[in-house]
mmCIF file of C-alpha atoms in Angstrom:
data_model
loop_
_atom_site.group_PDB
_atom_site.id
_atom_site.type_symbol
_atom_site.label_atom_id
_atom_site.label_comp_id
_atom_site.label_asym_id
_atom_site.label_seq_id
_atom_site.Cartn_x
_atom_site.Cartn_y
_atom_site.Cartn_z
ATOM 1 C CA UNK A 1077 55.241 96.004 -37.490
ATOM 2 C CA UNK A 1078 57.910 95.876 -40.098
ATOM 3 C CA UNK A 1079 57.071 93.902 -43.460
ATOM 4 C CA UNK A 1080 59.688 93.084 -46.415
ATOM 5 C CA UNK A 1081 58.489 92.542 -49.858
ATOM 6 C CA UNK A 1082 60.247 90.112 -52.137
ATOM 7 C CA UNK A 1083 58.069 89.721 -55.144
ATOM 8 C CA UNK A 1084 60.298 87.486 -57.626
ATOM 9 C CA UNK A 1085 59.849 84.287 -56.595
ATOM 10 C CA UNK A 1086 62.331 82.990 -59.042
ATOM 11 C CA UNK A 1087 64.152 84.670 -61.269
ATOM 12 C CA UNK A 1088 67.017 83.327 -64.219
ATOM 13 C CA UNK A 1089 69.959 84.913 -65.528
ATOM 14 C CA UNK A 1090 72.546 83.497 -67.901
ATOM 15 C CA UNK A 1091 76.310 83.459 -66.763
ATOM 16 C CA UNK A 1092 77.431 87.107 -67.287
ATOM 17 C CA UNK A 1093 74.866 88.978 -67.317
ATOM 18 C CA UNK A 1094 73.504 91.418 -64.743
ATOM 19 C CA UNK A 1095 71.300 90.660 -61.909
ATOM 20 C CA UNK A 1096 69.071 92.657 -59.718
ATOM 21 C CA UNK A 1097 67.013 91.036 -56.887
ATOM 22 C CA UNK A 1098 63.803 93.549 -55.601
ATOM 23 C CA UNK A 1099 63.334 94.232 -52.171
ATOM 24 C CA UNK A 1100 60.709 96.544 -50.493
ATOM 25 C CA UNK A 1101 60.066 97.213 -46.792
ATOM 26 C CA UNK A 1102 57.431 98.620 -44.761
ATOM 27 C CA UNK A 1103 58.492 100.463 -41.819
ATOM 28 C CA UNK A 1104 58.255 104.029 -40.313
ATOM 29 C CA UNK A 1105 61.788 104.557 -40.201
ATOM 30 C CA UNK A 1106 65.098 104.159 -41.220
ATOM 31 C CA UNK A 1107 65.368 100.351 -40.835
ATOM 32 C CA UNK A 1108 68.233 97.935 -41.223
ATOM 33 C CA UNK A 1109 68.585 96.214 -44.112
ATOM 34 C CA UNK A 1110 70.338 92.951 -44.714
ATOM 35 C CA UNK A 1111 70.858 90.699 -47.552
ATOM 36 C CA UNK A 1112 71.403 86.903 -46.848
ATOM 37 C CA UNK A 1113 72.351 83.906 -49.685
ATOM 38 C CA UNK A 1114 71.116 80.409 -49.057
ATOM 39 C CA UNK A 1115 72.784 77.905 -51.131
ATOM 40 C CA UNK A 1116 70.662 74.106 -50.330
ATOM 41 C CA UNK A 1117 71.400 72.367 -47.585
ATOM 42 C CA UNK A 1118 73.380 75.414 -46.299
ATOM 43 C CA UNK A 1119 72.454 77.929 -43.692
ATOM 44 C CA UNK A 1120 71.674 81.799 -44.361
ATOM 45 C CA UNK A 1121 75.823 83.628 -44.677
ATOM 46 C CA UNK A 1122 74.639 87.440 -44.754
ATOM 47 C CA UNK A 1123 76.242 89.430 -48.195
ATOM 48 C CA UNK A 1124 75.651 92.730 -47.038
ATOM 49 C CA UNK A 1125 74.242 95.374 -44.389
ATOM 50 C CA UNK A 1126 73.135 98.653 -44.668
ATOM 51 C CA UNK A 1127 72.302 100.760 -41.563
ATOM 52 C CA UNK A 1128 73.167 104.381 -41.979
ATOM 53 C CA UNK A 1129 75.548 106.369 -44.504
ATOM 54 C CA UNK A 1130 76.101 105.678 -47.759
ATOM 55 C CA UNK A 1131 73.510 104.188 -49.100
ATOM 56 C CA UNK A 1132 75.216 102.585 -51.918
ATOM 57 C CA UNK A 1133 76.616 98.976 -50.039
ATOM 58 C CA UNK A 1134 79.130 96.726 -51.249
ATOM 59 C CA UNK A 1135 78.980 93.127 -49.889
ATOM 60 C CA UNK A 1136 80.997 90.046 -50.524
ATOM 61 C CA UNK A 1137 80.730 87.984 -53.536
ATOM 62 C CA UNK A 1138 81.036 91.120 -55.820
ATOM 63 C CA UNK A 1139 76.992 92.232 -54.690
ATOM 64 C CA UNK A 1140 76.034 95.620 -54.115
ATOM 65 C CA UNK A 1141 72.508 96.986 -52.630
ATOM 66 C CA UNK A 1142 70.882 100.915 -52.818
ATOM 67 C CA UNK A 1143 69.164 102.177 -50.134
ATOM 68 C CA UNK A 1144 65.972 103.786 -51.785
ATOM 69 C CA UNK A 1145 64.251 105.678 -49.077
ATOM 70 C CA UNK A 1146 61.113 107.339 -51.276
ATOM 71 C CA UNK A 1147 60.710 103.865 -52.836
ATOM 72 C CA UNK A 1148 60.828 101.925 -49.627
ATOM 73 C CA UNK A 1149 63.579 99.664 -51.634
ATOM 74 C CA UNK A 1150 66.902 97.703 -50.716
ATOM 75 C CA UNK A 1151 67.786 96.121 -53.991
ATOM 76 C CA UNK A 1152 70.520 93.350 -54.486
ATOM 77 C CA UNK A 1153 72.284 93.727 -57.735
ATOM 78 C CA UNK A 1154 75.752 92.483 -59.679
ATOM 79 C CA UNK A 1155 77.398 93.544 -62.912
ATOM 80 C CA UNK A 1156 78.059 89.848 -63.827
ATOM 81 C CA UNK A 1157 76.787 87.072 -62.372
ATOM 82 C CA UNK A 1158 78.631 83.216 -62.068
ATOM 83 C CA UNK A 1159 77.208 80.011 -62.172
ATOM 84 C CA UNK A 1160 78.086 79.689 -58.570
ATOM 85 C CA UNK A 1161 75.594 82.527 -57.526
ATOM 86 C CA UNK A 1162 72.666 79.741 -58.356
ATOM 87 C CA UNK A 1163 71.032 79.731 -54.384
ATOM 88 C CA UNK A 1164 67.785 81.432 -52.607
ATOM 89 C CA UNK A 1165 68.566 85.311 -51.570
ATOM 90 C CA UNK A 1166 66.561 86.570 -48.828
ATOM 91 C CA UNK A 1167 65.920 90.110 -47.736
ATOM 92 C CA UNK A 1168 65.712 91.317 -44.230
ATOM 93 C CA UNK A 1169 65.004 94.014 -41.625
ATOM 94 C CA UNK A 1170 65.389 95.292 -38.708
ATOM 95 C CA UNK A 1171 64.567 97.757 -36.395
ATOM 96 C CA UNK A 1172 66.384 99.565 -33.116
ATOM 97 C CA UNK A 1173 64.595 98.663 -30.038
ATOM 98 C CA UNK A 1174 63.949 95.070 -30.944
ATOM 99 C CA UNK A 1175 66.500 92.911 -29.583
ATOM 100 C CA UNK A 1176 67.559 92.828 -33.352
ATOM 101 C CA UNK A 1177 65.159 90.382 -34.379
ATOM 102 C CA UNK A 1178 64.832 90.419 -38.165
ATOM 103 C CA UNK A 1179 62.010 89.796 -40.536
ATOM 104 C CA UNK A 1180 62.646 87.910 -43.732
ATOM 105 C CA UNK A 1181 60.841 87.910 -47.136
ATOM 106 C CA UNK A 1182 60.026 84.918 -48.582
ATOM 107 C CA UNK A 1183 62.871 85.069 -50.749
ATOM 108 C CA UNK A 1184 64.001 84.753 -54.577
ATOM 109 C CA UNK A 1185 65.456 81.702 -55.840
ATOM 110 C CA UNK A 1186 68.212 82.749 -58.387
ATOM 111 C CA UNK A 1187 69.025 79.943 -61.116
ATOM 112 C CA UNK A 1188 71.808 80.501 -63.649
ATOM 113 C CA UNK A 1189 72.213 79.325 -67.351
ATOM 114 C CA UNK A 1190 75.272 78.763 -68.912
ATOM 115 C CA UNK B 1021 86.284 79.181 -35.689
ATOM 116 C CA UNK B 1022 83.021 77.259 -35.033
ATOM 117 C CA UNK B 1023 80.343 80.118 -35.138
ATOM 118 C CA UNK B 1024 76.957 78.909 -34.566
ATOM 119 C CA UNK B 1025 76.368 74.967 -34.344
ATOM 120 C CA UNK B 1026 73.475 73.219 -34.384
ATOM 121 C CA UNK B 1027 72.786 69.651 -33.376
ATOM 122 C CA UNK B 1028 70.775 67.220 -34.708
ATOM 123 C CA UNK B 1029 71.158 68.108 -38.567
ATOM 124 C CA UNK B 1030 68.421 65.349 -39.123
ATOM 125 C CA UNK B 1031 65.584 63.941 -37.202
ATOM 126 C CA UNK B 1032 62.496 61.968 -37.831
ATOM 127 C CA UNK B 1033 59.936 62.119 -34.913
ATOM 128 C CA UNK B 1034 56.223 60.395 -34.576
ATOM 129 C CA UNK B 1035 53.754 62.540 -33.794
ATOM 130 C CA UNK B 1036 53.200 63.188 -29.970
ATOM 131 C CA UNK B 1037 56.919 62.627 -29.461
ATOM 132 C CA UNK B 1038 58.848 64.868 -27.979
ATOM 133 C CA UNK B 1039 62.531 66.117 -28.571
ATOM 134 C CA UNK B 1040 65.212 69.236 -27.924
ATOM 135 C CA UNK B 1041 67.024 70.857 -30.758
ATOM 136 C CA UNK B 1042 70.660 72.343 -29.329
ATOM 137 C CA UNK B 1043 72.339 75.889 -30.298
ATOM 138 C CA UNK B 1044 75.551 76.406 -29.435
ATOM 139 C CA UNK B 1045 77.660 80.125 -30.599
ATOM 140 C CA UNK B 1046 81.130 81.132 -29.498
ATOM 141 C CA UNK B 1047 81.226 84.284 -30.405
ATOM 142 C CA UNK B 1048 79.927 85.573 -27.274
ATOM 143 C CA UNK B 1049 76.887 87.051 -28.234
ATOM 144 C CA UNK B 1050 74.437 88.439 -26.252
ATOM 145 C CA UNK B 1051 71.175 87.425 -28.695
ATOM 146 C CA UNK B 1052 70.068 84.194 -29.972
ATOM 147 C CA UNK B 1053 67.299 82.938 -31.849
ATOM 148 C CA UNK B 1054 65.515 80.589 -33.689
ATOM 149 C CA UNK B 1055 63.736 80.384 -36.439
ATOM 150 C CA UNK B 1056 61.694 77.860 -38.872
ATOM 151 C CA UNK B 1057 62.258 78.114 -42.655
ATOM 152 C CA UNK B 1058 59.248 76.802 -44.682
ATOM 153 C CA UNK B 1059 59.046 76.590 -48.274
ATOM 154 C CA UNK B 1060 57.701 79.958 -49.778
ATOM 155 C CA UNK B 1061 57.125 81.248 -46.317
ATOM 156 C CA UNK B 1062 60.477 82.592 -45.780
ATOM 157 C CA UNK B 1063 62.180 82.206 -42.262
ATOM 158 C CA UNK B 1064 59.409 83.334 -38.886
ATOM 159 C CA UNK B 1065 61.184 83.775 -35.897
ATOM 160 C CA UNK B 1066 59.720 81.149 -33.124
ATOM 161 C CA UNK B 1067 61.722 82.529 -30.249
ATOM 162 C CA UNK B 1068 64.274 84.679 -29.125
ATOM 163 C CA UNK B 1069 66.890 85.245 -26.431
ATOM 164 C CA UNK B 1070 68.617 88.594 -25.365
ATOM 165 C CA UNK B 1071 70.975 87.579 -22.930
ATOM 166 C CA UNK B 1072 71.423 84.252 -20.621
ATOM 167 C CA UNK B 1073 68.394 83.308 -18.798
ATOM 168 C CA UNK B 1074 65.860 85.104 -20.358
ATOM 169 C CA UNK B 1075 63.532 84.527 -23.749
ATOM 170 C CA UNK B 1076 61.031 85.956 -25.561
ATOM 171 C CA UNK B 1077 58.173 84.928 -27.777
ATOM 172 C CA UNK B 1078 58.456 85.322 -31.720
ATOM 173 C CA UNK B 1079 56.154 85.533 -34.236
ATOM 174 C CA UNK B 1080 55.408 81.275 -34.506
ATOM 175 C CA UNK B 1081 55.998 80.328 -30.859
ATOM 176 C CA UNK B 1082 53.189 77.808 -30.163
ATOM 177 C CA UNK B 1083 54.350 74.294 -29.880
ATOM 178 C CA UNK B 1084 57.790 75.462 -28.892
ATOM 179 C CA UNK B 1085 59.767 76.272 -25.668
ATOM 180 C CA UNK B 1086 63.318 77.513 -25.232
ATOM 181 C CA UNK B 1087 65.712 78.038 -22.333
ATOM 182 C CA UNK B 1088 69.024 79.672 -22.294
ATOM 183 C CA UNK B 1089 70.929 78.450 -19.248
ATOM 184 C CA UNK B 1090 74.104 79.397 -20.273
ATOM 185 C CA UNK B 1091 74.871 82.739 -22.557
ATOM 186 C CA UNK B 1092 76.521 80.407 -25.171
ATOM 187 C CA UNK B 1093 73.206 77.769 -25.770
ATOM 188 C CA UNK B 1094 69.981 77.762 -26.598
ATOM 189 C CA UNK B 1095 67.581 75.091 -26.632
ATOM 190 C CA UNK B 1096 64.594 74.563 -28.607
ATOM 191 C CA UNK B 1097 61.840 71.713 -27.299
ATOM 192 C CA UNK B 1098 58.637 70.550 -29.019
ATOM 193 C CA UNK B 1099 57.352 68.408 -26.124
ATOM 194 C CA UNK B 1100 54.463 67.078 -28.807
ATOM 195 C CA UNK B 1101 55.285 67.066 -32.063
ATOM 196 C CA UNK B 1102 53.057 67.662 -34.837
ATOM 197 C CA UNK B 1103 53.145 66.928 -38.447
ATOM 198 C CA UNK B 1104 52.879 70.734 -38.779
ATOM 199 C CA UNK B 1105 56.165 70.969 -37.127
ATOM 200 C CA UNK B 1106 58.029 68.837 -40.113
ATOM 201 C CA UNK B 1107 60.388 71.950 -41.333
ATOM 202 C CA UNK B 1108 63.820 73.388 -41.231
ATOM 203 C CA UNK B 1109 64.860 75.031 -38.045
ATOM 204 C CA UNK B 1110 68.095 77.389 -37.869
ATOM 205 C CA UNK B 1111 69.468 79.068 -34.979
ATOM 206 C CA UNK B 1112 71.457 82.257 -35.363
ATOM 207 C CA UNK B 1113 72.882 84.279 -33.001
ATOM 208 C CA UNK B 1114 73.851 88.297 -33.165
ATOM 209 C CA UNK B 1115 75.952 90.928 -31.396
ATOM 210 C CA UNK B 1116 73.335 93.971 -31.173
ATOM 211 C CA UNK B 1117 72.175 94.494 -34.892
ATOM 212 C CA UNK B 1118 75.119 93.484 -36.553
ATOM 213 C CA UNK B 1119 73.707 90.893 -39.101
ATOM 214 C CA UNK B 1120 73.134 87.284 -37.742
ATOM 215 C CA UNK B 1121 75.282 84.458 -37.830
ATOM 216 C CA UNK B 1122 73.596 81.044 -38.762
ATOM 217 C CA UNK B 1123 73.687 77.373 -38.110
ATOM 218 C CA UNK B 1124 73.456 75.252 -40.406
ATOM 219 C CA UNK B 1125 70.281 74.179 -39.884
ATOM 220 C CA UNK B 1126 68.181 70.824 -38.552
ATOM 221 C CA UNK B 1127 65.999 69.668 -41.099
ATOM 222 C CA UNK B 1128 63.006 67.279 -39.002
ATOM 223 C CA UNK B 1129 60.050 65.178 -39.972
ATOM 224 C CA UNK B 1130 57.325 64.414 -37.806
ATOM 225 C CA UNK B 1131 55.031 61.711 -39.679
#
């Protein structure tokens, strides 16, 4: 069965500078890999797929993800990041054949300094 | 555009109680699910639906049943709840691998 690795628990980052969230995945294949913000009280909104092609995605917010196949990696990352990226990012993936059901890390909980 | 709604957002339950959590998309998707989001435990999928009168057992499906009736709900039951049950549940909903769309959640307490 698929796994996903996120092994920052929490992480902090002062307004403007760069970010990168680590993901890792265990799966025979070429999975699908998602990346999902929480903000509290608020439900999962997803900021980016990746399931075949480049393997450089863009998602909303200004976030971007590499596809890493010999390191088994999907990580999030953003040149500059805002006070209003402060939530819980969660990594997740999927496989064909599956009824797309996802598995989720346990997530990283982002907090940002001014 | 509504998406996915869920209904209660809060609940308080005694323990042996019993109570049904509603999911509602209308996006017209064929898959539904739900999961329960516990804290450093990420989100584990309870159950799952892949199309309108049939469901599927997740990874954390004790406790729990679900019925899709119609393509556009799903219901989640705990016919006796335990304190173990006090978490957040969200219910999502997909068109074939495309990412997930979420409710907003239902946060309960069983005491």
């Amino acid at each position: 069965a698929q796994s996903v690795t996120q092994p920052d628990i929490h992480i902090t980052v002062s307004e403007g500078a760069s970010l990168e969230l680590r993901c890792n995945y265990s799966y025979g294949a070429t999975p699908y890999l998602f990346w999902y913000v929480q903000s509290p009280g608020q439900g999962l909104q997803l900021l980016l797929k990746y399931f075949s092609g480049d393997t450089l995605v863009q998602g909303i917010k200004g976030f971007e993800a590499e596809f890493k196949r010999s390191q088994s990696s999907f990580n999030l990352r953003k040149p500059s990041v805002h006070w209003s990226d402060a939530a819980e990012y969660f990594c997740a993936v999927g496989v064909t054949g599956t009824a797309s059901k996802l598995t989720f890390g346990t997530g990283t909980r982002l907090q940002v300094t001014l | 555009n509504a998406g996915v709604t869920q209904t209660p957002k809060f609940r308080v339950l005694k323990t042996g109680q019993s109570m049904t959590l509603l999911c509602a998309q209308d996006m017209n998707h064929e898959y539904m699910y739900w999961y329960r989001q516990d804290p450093g435990m990420g989100l584990r999928l309870i159950h799952y639906s892949v199309g309108e009168g049939t469901t599927a057992k997740g990874e954390v499906p004790d406790g729990y049943n679900v019925s899709r009736l119609k393509k556009q709900n799903f219901l989640l039951g705990l016919e006796s709840a335990a304190p173990s049950q006090t978490s957040v549940y969200f219910c999502a909903s997909s068109d074939r691998s495309r990412g997930y769309t979420f409710g907003s959640g239902t946060r309960l307490t069983v005491v």
